[in-house]
XYZ file of C-alpha atoms in Angstrom:
658
model
C -8.219 -20.101 -47.378
C -11.685 -20.600 -48.850
C -14.341 -23.200 -48.345
C -13.851 -24.411 -51.808
C -10.279 -25.621 -51.578
C -11.216 -29.328 -51.782
C -13.914 -28.985 -54.431
C -13.564 -29.878 -58.094
C -12.871 -27.228 -60.746
C -16.502 -27.543 -61.885
C -17.826 -26.803 -58.407
C -15.640 -23.830 -58.035
C -16.741 -22.452 -61.280
C -20.360 -22.889 -60.222
C -19.876 -21.054 -56.871
C -20.436 -17.532 -57.911
C -23.529 -18.308 -59.997
C -25.227 -20.738 -57.720
C -23.852 -20.453 -54.253
C -26.897 -22.111 -52.570
C -26.934 -25.054 -54.929
C -23.222 -25.494 -54.601
C -23.476 -25.377 -50.762
C -26.235 -27.959 -50.695
C -24.291 -30.298 -53.031
C -21.269 -30.229 -50.807
C -23.233 -30.852 -47.622
C -25.102 -33.736 -49.127
C -21.920 -35.302 -50.358
C -20.056 -34.778 -47.052
C -19.966 -37.259 -44.267
C -22.944 -37.295 -41.914
C -22.730 -34.771 -39.141
C -20.730 -35.768 -36.094
C -20.979 -34.374 -32.654
C -17.893 -32.060 -32.334
C -15.785 -31.010 -29.458
C -13.827 -27.773 -29.516
C -10.249 -28.260 -30.572
C -8.144 -27.307 -27.550
C -4.802 -28.964 -28.151
C -2.043 -26.457 -27.303
C 0.980 -28.100 -28.879
C 2.868 -25.196 -30.337
C 3.525 -25.255 -34.067
C 7.116 -25.198 -35.295
C 6.905 -21.717 -36.537
C 5.300 -20.226 -33.442
C 7.556 -17.778 -31.579
C 7.256 -17.472 -27.824
C 5.213 -14.479 -26.689
C 6.923 -12.138 -24.262
C 5.302 -11.494 -20.940
C 5.205 -8.314 -18.810
C 7.712 -7.980 -16.004
C 6.164 -8.760 -12.624
C 7.559 -8.616 -9.088
C 6.757 -12.140 -8.138
C 6.337 -15.425 -10.008
C 4.412 -18.368 -8.627
C 6.142 -21.489 -10.067
C 3.553 -23.780 -8.536
C 0.715 -21.959 -10.361
C 2.638 -22.054 -13.597
C 3.023 -25.771 -13.365
C -0.603 -26.261 -12.549
C -1.614 -24.210 -15.629
C 0.612 -26.278 -17.734
C -0.874 -29.534 -16.400
C -4.439 -28.543 -17.179
C -6.359 -26.421 -19.719
C -8.735 -24.197 -17.906
C -10.724 -23.547 -21.069
C -11.286 -27.138 -22.088
C -14.769 -28.036 -22.887
C -16.121 -31.598 -22.994
C -19.641 -30.584 -23.885
C -20.714 -31.887 -27.269
C -22.498 -29.934 -30.005
C -26.200 -29.783 -29.529
C -28.638 -31.179 -32.093
C -31.022 -28.286 -32.746
C -34.031 -30.727 -32.806
C -33.233 -31.811 -29.268
C -33.043 -28.335 -27.675
C -35.731 -27.633 -25.083
C -38.176 -24.805 -25.780
C -36.917 -21.430 -24.492
C -38.646 -18.451 -22.982
C -38.692 -15.096 -24.758
C -36.269 -12.531 -23.322
C -39.093 -9.880 -23.692
C -42.506 -9.917 -25.086
C -41.961 -6.813 -27.119
C -40.985 -8.224 -30.439
C -43.322 -6.087 -32.596
C -41.923 -5.179 -35.947
C -40.438 -1.634 -36.026
C -39.521 -0.699 -39.638
C -36.999 1.920 -38.303
C -35.131 -0.515 -36.104
C -31.532 -0.976 -37.604
C -31.685 -4.648 -36.576
C -34.695 -5.103 -38.906
C -33.383 -2.918 -41.712
C -29.867 -4.348 -41.744
C -30.297 -7.967 -40.623
C -33.837 -9.292 -40.703
C -35.475 -7.520 -43.572
C -33.044 -5.530 -45.732
C -34.715 -3.489 -48.415
C -34.839 -5.512 -51.564
C -34.470 -2.419 -53.775
C -31.673 -0.555 -52.084
C -29.517 -3.298 -50.446
C -28.616 -5.514 -53.522
C -26.975 -2.722 -55.417
C -24.986 -1.765 -52.342
C -23.925 -5.460 -51.979
C -23.006 -5.589 -55.683
C -20.967 -2.363 -55.375
C -19.151 -3.799 -52.345
C -18.436 -7.053 -54.256
C -16.870 -4.957 -57.014
C -14.741 -2.991 -54.723
C -16.556 0.289 -55.708
C -16.160 2.548 -52.553
C -16.523 6.229 -52.179
C -14.806 8.004 -49.281
C -15.718 11.354 -47.786
C -14.011 13.268 -44.996
C -16.727 14.758 -42.838
C -16.743 16.486 -39.446
C -18.642 14.469 -36.793
C -19.095 15.753 -33.318
C -15.572 16.642 -32.126
C -13.643 14.272 -34.359
C -12.725 13.595 -37.960
C -14.878 10.983 -39.702
C -13.521 9.256 -42.772
C -16.778 7.822 -44.141
C -16.740 5.133 -46.909
C -19.728 3.386 -48.551
C -20.426 1.218 -51.610
C -21.160 3.537 -54.529
C -24.079 2.345 -56.731
C -24.600 3.179 -60.362
C -27.232 5.786 -59.558
C -24.728 7.767 -57.528
C -26.953 7.984 -54.549
C -25.019 9.009 -51.401
C -25.272 6.983 -48.113
C -25.483 9.650 -45.370
C -23.907 9.458 -42.002
C -26.331 8.093 -39.298
C -28.277 10.609 -37.173
C -26.777 11.620 -33.828
C -27.535 9.640 -30.736
C -27.486 11.516 -27.376
C -28.698 8.765 -24.977
C -30.470 5.482 -24.427
C -33.829 7.014 -25.402
C -32.602 7.232 -28.998
C -31.851 3.537 -29.282
C -33.999 0.697 -30.399
C -33.337 -1.646 -27.448
C -35.081 -4.662 -26.075
C -37.305 -3.532 -23.198
C -35.400 -5.418 -20.507
C -32.031 -3.887 -21.625
C -33.391 -0.433 -21.906
C -34.749 -0.390 -18.331
C -31.470 -1.554 -16.875
C -29.316 0.898 -18.842
C -31.558 3.909 -18.316
C -31.436 3.299 -14.610
C -27.617 3.472 -14.586
C -26.749 5.807 -17.508
C -29.424 7.455 -19.524
C -27.332 10.069 -21.334
C -24.051 9.578 -23.123
C -20.666 11.507 -22.805
C -18.761 12.832 -25.760
C -17.033 9.608 -26.610
C -20.259 7.598 -26.457
C -22.121 10.165 -28.588
C -19.351 9.814 -31.245
C -19.380 6.023 -31.273
C -23.076 5.214 -30.788
C -24.596 6.340 -34.172
C -22.288 4.037 -36.145
C -22.304 1.146 -33.570
C -26.071 0.837 -33.159
C -26.767 1.506 -36.932
C -24.630 -1.469 -37.959
C -21.829 0.450 -39.629
C -18.272 -0.915 -39.605
C -16.244 1.242 -37.207
C -12.570 1.873 -36.613
C -12.265 4.209 -33.475
C -8.757 5.450 -33.086
C -8.972 7.366 -29.804
C -9.588 4.702 -27.139
C -7.998 5.769 -23.783
C -7.874 4.251 -20.277
C -10.412 6.819 -19.163
C -12.965 6.051 -21.944
C -12.468 2.253 -21.834
C -15.191 1.451 -19.458
C -17.852 3.391 -21.344
C -16.702 1.926 -24.613
C -17.048 -1.632 -23.253
C -20.415 -0.910 -21.867
C -21.656 0.397 -25.272
C -20.227 -2.668 -27.011
C -21.806 -4.964 -24.460
C -25.102 -3.283 -24.847
C -25.089 -3.525 -28.632
C -23.949 -7.183 -28.599
C -26.691 -8.193 -26.126
C -29.412 -6.244 -27.955
C -28.378 -8.101 -31.100
C -28.353 -11.407 -29.456
C -31.758 -10.939 -27.563
C -33.495 -9.832 -30.738
C -32.051 -12.704 -32.666
C -32.963 -15.342 -30.110
C -36.397 -13.863 -29.493
C -37.237 -13.983 -33.150
C -36.081 -17.578 -33.412
C -38.077 -18.598 -30.270
C -41.187 -16.808 -31.420
C -41.058 -18.440 -34.835
C -40.406 -21.830 -33.266
C -43.750 -21.362 -31.530
C -45.554 -20.290 -34.650
C -44.289 -23.357 -36.503
C -45.338 -25.686 -33.714
C -48.892 -24.220 -33.865
C -49.138 -23.973 -37.555
C -51.464 -26.077 -39.601
C -49.854 -28.824 -41.632
C -51.064 -27.118 -44.874
C -49.847 -23.690 -43.884
C -46.810 -22.581 -45.747
C -44.638 -20.365 -43.468
C -41.299 -18.999 -44.641
C -39.575 -17.839 -41.560
C -35.954 -16.981 -42.368
C -34.527 -15.807 -39.001
C -31.069 -17.414 -38.534
C -27.658 -18.427 -39.928
C -25.939 -21.754 -40.381
C -24.748 -21.989 -36.834
C -25.678 -20.289 -33.471
C -22.620 -18.049 -32.577
C -23.479 -14.501 -33.694
C -20.935 -12.363 -31.787
C -17.142 -12.652 -31.731
C -15.076 -10.505 -29.387
C -11.281 -10.519 -29.901
C -9.431 -9.336 -26.715
C -5.701 -9.313 -25.756
C -5.759 -10.842 -22.255
C -7.881 -12.884 -19.904
C -8.232 -9.839 -17.728
C -9.691 -7.870 -20.655
C -12.016 -10.685 -21.093
C -13.150 -10.405 -17.477
C -13.721 -6.708 -17.944
C -15.853 -7.289 -21.043
C -17.817 -10.069 -19.460
C -18.452 -7.879 -16.364
C -19.714 -5.144 -18.624
C -22.161 -7.569 -20.228
C -23.323 -8.850 -16.825
C -23.935 -5.261 -15.716
C -26.285 -4.815 -18.600
C -28.208 -8.192 -18.684
C -28.220 -8.836 -14.866
C -28.778 -12.614 -14.994
C -30.346 -14.551 -12.077
C -27.961 -17.442 -12.558
C -24.391 -17.852 -13.792
C -23.494 -21.435 -14.608
C -19.715 -22.238 -14.252
C -19.039 -18.823 -12.723
C -16.513 -20.208 -10.219
C -14.658 -21.868 -12.872
C -14.474 -18.659 -14.736
C -13.207 -16.793 -11.723
C -10.506 -19.480 -11.056
C -9.250 -19.491 -14.553
C -9.553 -15.812 -15.462
C -9.360 -13.654 -12.344
C -6.238 -12.667 -10.388
C -6.693 -10.299 -7.563
C -3.215 -9.760 -6.401
C -1.257 -6.693 -7.602
C 2.081 -7.602 -9.227
C 3.440 -4.349 -10.499
C 5.613 -1.680 -8.925
C 4.185 1.912 -8.491
C 6.189 3.310 -11.412
C 4.195 1.585 -14.028
C 1.992 3.929 -16.098
C -1.797 3.713 -16.229
C -2.120 2.240 -19.718
C 0.280 -0.532 -18.746
C -1.759 -1.355 -15.650
C -5.040 -1.221 -17.657
C -3.664 -3.875 -19.991
C -1.604 -6.090 -17.837
C -3.120 -5.930 -14.402
C -4.772 -9.266 -13.328
C -4.417 -12.255 -15.544
C -2.375 -11.265 -18.533
C -2.446 -14.572 -20.344
C -2.989 -14.100 -24.057
C -4.006 -17.641 -24.712
C -7.793 -18.159 -24.098
C -11.075 -18.800 -25.773
C -14.474 -18.901 -24.034
C -17.968 -19.647 -25.221
C -20.920 -18.037 -23.493
C -24.593 -19.090 -23.949
C -27.524 -16.812 -22.932
C -30.956 -17.803 -21.764
C -33.678 -15.528 -20.369
C -32.492 -15.584 -16.779
C -29.128 -17.111 -16.965
C -25.849 -17.239 -18.696
C -23.497 -20.264 -19.065
C -19.722 -19.912 -19.323
C -17.553 -22.502 -21.117
C -20.274 -23.589 -23.552
C -19.335 -25.493 -26.550
C -18.671 -23.044 -29.505
C -21.535 -24.338 -31.584
C -23.907 -24.003 -28.574
C -22.636 -20.440 -27.788
C -24.038 -16.975 -28.570
C -20.787 -15.069 -27.867
C -17.220 -16.213 -28.346
C -14.558 -14.341 -26.417
C -11.048 -15.146 -27.495
C -7.463 -13.871 -27.921
C -6.243 -14.185 -31.513
C -3.785 -16.831 -30.459
C -6.434 -18.795 -28.524
C -8.871 -18.830 -31.397
C -6.138 -19.602 -33.929
C -5.172 -22.656 -31.888
C -8.912 -23.629 -31.557
C -9.398 -23.559 -35.272
C -6.389 -25.849 -35.883
C -4.075 -26.150 -38.840
C -3.920 -28.000 -42.203
C -0.750 -29.751 -41.044
C -2.625 -31.389 -38.177
C -5.581 -32.060 -40.467
C -7.903 -30.860 -37.708
C -9.435 -27.647 -38.994
C -12.709 -26.381 -37.907
C -13.970 -22.905 -38.433
C -17.661 -23.560 -39.207
C -18.524 -21.896 -35.932
C -17.448 -18.617 -37.451
C -19.779 -19.097 -40.482
C -22.668 -17.016 -38.989
C -20.892 -14.333 -37.026
C -22.855 -11.089 -37.549
C -20.954 -8.829 -35.178
C -17.166 -8.778 -34.584
C -15.770 -6.479 -31.723
C -12.070 -6.031 -31.482
C -11.100 -4.165 -28.353
C -7.606 -2.789 -27.543
C -6.489 -3.473 -31.057
C -3.249 -1.558 -30.357
C -2.311 -4.268 -27.785
C -3.174 -6.994 -30.294
C -0.657 -5.356 -32.727
C 2.084 -6.106 -30.110
C 1.104 -9.843 -30.125
C 1.002 -11.651 -33.454
C -1.158 -9.729 -35.970
C -1.036 -12.641 -38.395
C -3.458 -14.453 -36.058
C -5.978 -11.612 -36.397
C -5.698 -11.670 -40.191
C -6.073 -15.464 -40.171
C -9.289 -15.220 -38.146
C -10.792 -12.568 -40.516
C -9.941 -14.699 -43.431
C -12.091 -17.529 -42.006
C -15.123 -15.492 -41.063
C -18.396 -15.993 -42.823
C -17.314 -18.862 -44.985
C -20.137 -21.316 -45.804
C -19.812 -24.350 -43.494
C -18.401 -27.742 -44.544
C -20.906 -29.663 -42.314
C -24.647 -28.979 -41.864
C -24.455 -29.000 -37.968
C -28.223 -29.862 -37.864
C -29.085 -26.618 -39.667
C -32.693 -26.179 -40.893
C -32.025 -24.549 -44.278
C -35.595 -23.420 -44.556
C -34.964 -20.998 -41.699
C -31.619 -19.598 -42.981
C -31.625 -16.069 -44.133
C -31.291 -15.626 -47.965
C -28.118 -13.626 -47.819
C -26.375 -16.507 -45.970
C -27.448 -19.011 -48.688
C -26.267 -16.463 -51.301
C -22.744 -16.429 -49.726
C -23.091 -12.727 -48.912
C -22.756 -12.930 -45.053
C -19.580 -10.803 -44.956
C -21.509 -7.919 -46.563
C -23.928 -7.881 -43.667
C -21.443 -8.463 -40.905
C -20.586 -5.508 -38.693
C -17.002 -5.135 -37.588
C -16.056 -2.741 -34.782
C -12.470 -2.036 -33.810
C -11.375 0.069 -30.806
C -7.763 1.171 -30.703
C -5.661 3.948 -29.112
C -4.297 4.902 -32.438
C -4.370 3.986 -36.104
C -1.755 1.953 -37.942
C -1.293 0.636 -41.481
C -2.263 -2.863 -40.187
C -5.646 -1.605 -38.950
C -6.238 0.443 -42.128
C -5.514 -2.664 -44.190
C -7.897 -4.734 -42.000
C -10.668 -2.308 -42.732
C -9.829 -2.263 -46.399
C -9.450 -5.916 -46.906
C -11.988 -7.523 -44.545
C -14.691 -4.922 -43.934
C -17.295 -5.036 -46.705
C -20.437 -3.828 -44.892
C -23.025 -2.637 -47.391
C -24.085 -0.028 -44.746
C -20.619 1.557 -45.024
C -17.609 1.986 -42.799
C -16.047 4.846 -40.889
C -12.736 5.736 -39.247
C -13.026 8.149 -36.370
C -9.826 9.967 -35.335
C -9.271 13.198 -33.534
C -6.673 15.873 -34.440
C -3.269 15.120 -32.918
C -1.686 17.962 -30.925
C 1.696 16.132 -30.888
C 3.612 14.467 -28.113
C 6.755 16.569 -28.480
C 5.131 19.486 -26.621
C 4.422 17.274 -23.597
C 7.889 16.002 -22.805
C 8.737 16.419 -19.129
C 12.222 17.751 -19.979
C 13.834 20.278 -22.299
C 15.763 18.513 -25.054
C 16.855 19.156 -28.528
C 14.789 16.996 -30.855
C 16.093 16.564 -34.416
C 13.927 14.815 -36.986
C 15.758 13.579 -40.062
C 13.968 12.516 -43.197
C 15.393 9.965 -45.562
C 14.064 9.010 -49.024
C 12.650 5.464 -49.673
C 11.213 4.881 -53.115
C 8.698 2.210 -51.971
C 7.462 0.622 -48.816
C 9.358 -2.543 -49.575
C 12.583 -0.512 -49.963
C 12.077 1.394 -46.701
C 14.001 -1.053 -44.349
C 17.107 -0.984 -46.594
C 16.937 2.794 -47.073
C 16.585 3.266 -43.314
C 19.532 0.970 -42.553
C 21.743 2.822 -45.042
C 20.807 6.171 -43.626
C 21.573 4.950 -40.118
C 25.073 3.599 -41.004
C 26.046 6.618 -43.009
C 24.431 9.501 -41.058
C 23.980 8.281 -37.455
C 26.726 5.862 -36.756
C 29.554 8.452 -37.514
C 28.043 10.551 -34.655
C 28.832 7.547 -32.368
C 32.281 6.747 -33.505
C 33.962 10.169 -33.727
C 36.452 11.257 -31.031
C 37.230 7.662 -29.952
C 33.488 6.832 -29.395
C 33.374 9.144 -26.313
C 30.179 10.741 -27.733
C 28.544 7.343 -27.728
C 28.317 7.081 -23.931
C 24.675 6.820 -22.710
C 23.132 6.320 -26.157
C 19.846 4.406 -26.277
C 18.847 3.241 -29.733
C 15.088 2.566 -29.891
C 14.189 0.109 -32.706
C 10.468 -0.812 -32.987
C 10.785 -3.776 -35.482
C 12.523 -6.959 -34.302
C 13.815 -7.621 -37.764
C 15.442 -4.168 -37.855
C 16.746 -4.873 -34.311
C 18.533 -8.064 -35.467
C 20.043 -6.186 -38.432
C 21.396 -3.337 -36.245
C 22.636 -5.803 -33.503
C 24.585 -7.747 -36.102
C 26.038 -4.575 -37.467
C 27.355 -3.526 -34.036
C 28.630 -7.077 -33.454
C 30.509 -7.586 -36.749
C 31.299 -4.279 -38.418
C 34.823 -2.896 -37.715
C 33.502 0.623 -38.036
C 31.904 0.251 -34.568
C 34.420 -1.986 -32.935
C 35.133 0.785 -30.304
C 31.426 1.009 -29.420
C 30.418 -1.498 -26.715
C 26.750 -2.199 -26.687
C 24.018 -4.211 -24.937
C 20.578 -5.369 -26.105
C 17.029 -5.661 -24.642
C 14.482 -7.209 -26.841
C 11.094 -8.779 -26.250
C 12.810 -12.176 -26.107
C 15.352 -11.234 -23.415
C 14.622 -12.842 -20.050
C 14.592 -10.682 -16.935
C 18.200 -11.521 -15.718
C 19.508 -10.775 -19.195
C 17.702 -7.463 -19.363
C 18.860 -6.584 -15.858
C 22.508 -7.161 -16.769
C 22.123 -5.059 -19.907
C 20.613 -2.169 -17.957
C 23.323 -2.336 -15.257
C 26.177 -2.409 -17.782
C 24.557 0.595 -19.667
C 24.294 2.605 -16.380
C 27.928 1.978 -15.367
C 29.275 2.828 -18.781
C 30.472 -0.732 -19.565
C 28.156 -0.629 -22.498
C 28.050 2.689 -24.224
C 25.027 1.829 -26.451
C 21.764 0.064 -25.521
C 19.502 -1.422 -28.316
C 15.965 -1.467 -27.152
C 12.798 -2.674 -28.965
C 9.301 -1.376 -28.861
C 7.704 -4.754 -27.870
C 10.199 -4.977 -24.966
C 9.010 -1.492 -23.703
C 5.413 -2.487 -24.291
C 5.528 -5.686 -22.273
C 7.889 -4.479 -19.480
C 8.082 -0.695 -19.433
C 11.639 -0.697 -18.050
C 12.777 2.444 -16.292
C 16.329 2.669 -17.927
C 18.911 4.851 -16.202
C 21.928 6.500 -17.654
C 20.445 7.739 -20.867
C 22.112 10.836 -22.306
C 21.005 10.590 -25.901
C 18.082 8.900 -27.607
C 18.193 7.777 -31.242
C 14.967 6.508 -32.631
C 15.655 4.129 -35.564
C 11.924 4.503 -36.260
C 9.063 6.165 -34.346
C 6.979 3.944 -32.066
C 3.358 3.286 -32.980
C 2.329 4.270 -29.439
C 2.983 7.975 -28.974
C 3.236 7.485 -25.133
C 6.428 5.511 -25.684
C 8.027 8.576 -27.286
C 7.063 10.636 -24.248
C 8.370 8.024 -21.842
C 11.705 7.264 -23.689
C 12.649 10.595 -25.185
C 11.399 12.564 -22.171
C 11.240 10.324 -19.127
C 14.662 8.663 -19.542
C 16.407 11.998 -20.051
C 14.535 13.565 -17.120
C 15.826 10.799 -14.793
C 19.359 11.425 -15.942
C 18.996 15.071 -15.148
C 17.533 14.224 -11.741
C 20.415 11.914 -10.980
C 22.918 14.570 -12.199
C 24.196 12.280 -14.975
C 23.115 14.975 -17.547
C 23.120 18.763 -17.378
C 19.775 20.445 -17.659
C 18.666 20.917 -21.190
C 21.605 18.992 -22.636
C 19.641 15.931 -23.631
C 19.551 15.017 -27.309
C 16.859 13.091 -29.301
C 17.423 12.084 -32.863
C 14.692 10.620 -34.964
C 14.830 8.980 -38.370
C 11.638 8.940 -40.513
C 10.403 8.489 -44.082
C 7.168 9.377 -45.814
C 5.824 5.943 -44.923
C 5.964 6.858 -41.208
C 3.139 9.385 -41.705
C 0.744 7.967 -39.181
C 3.432 7.641 -36.450
C 4.840 11.042 -37.223
C 1.453 12.805 -36.959
C 0.984 11.513 -33.372
C 4.455 12.715 -32.290
C 4.728 16.163 -34.025
C 1.016 16.967 -34.397
C -1.398 17.174 -37.347
C -0.506 20.810 -38.128
C 3.236 19.963 -38.701
C 3.245 16.565 -40.227
C 2.421 17.698 -43.748
C 5.239 20.086 -44.026
C 7.764 17.589 -42.613
C 6.742 15.052 -45.272
C 6.626 17.389 -48.213
C 9.078 20.154 -47.678
C 12.433 20.221 -49.471
C 14.487 20.379 -46.310
C 15.134 17.012 -44.594
C 16.095 18.075 -41.019
C 13.637 19.570 -38.536
C 14.648 20.792 -35.066
C 12.390 21.220 -32.021
C 13.417 22.310 -28.560
């Protein structure tokens, strides 16, 4: 959706040539600015599917009813008129111009000779990619290729805080706590602090705290420098002579500059705490309200849940939230109105609901018009929610606003007026692994003139870390196109895999778990088992992400006792609940999981439990995997970087591992 949907054809034709003139014309012709409140209605749309929730030991029905009765994120605060805002104090009196500061060279004063050609190349989709070694990882470096062919080199290494251009106050705090960086921080920091777009594909539970701290430090440094520049220029204008002509372009259309997309309220708490540890405010307005709405201290999981599950779902695992935060020199304010905020924290679902929909005729995304830094943490968890919400948000970033919102256009940076904000925005994505969705996000929505990089380590392969000895057979099938892959996969399953379950009166089917990542594939296979006479002798149960706890418990029980010979199990069900399924003798993977830990837990952990309970003889477990060439990313994480090329290209289509 573009900002010109309601314009006339003539206006649309004029947009590329005169973006500033077109913008001003629309704003003048629009209705006078009205004080706005954040859209917070939660009425679900007709096409919205219910989100599954992690399994927990206890459920507090009273708390659930209370949450339904009130919206903890609701904000009654109205949008501020910039002319009525009280004078602010500088964060630091160290705002001397440093020509080597990435904030200056990328945001404030981009070079008029080198930057426009890069922007023009990015607009034309002219990118050059290079694979380069960087520290201990692989760096896939892309940058807009200009006509002169001049390369854009990788940024210089950063070993610690002393190498960073930080506000004095931030530097003192961070140096007292952590002056040098570890290996992960050294890998990330050069791209993060030099305003390059970044997709980091090796986020772990162990590195998560350091990654959050780096992200918080960069976000605060950007905000502090932005606000200090505005405050200092406000003072200059107040003291200026009436005849003095000052051109001080130091801001965007609206105040919010940083957007953080996070999967749960607890992940928001962790990011907020990282920010507080860096800025150390004297006062926190609305902190108790934040704690009441976002923090849960009671443990709700059994001891058998893995570390990555606890890291994601411990505390408040609600995936519907949005929070504005406003910064002053000595204080922070939670639950500020979006247009009055510096940082917006949100889940994709929460922000999508806040923006609104065309059907409700209540759409407002002007607060995203001047976002200069987007940080997406735990992107692998967001993939298990509704990825369309993430795409929707990125489609509405940096669109010129429909209303003026009290903006002083004489202070707006020229690249905003020229509708080039998306070429200056930095996007940072942290994920445990790479997927086609993340790769497409970087391709379609990351246009940074400074370049973009994907950082990814070599994959040793999960198959060598299984806790049990089992025969693992990988079978490749051919699919002519990505669109044809689902049909080709189903045909291979019915012709090559199903006969293994139906021979000898279906005795061989006992204890077979079929793991199906896609819910659409799950429905197709479920209907096949329910309706096709070929498998009428094979009893089966199902556990999907939409199965409630009693339904899933019955399916697990019937599978263990043998009443159901086959169990169909989805990846999202495992992600949200991590069931410890007993009675597994054979694992069939209809497709590989995105998360390589799931392969280890299902192919190894389930078979190991069966051996320990004497349901399966040692070493007799069987794993059968179906894959095509379009499963390259998943396959690499399971079998390892050194093997994946041969398995995709070799003439043979069956590969055995023990």
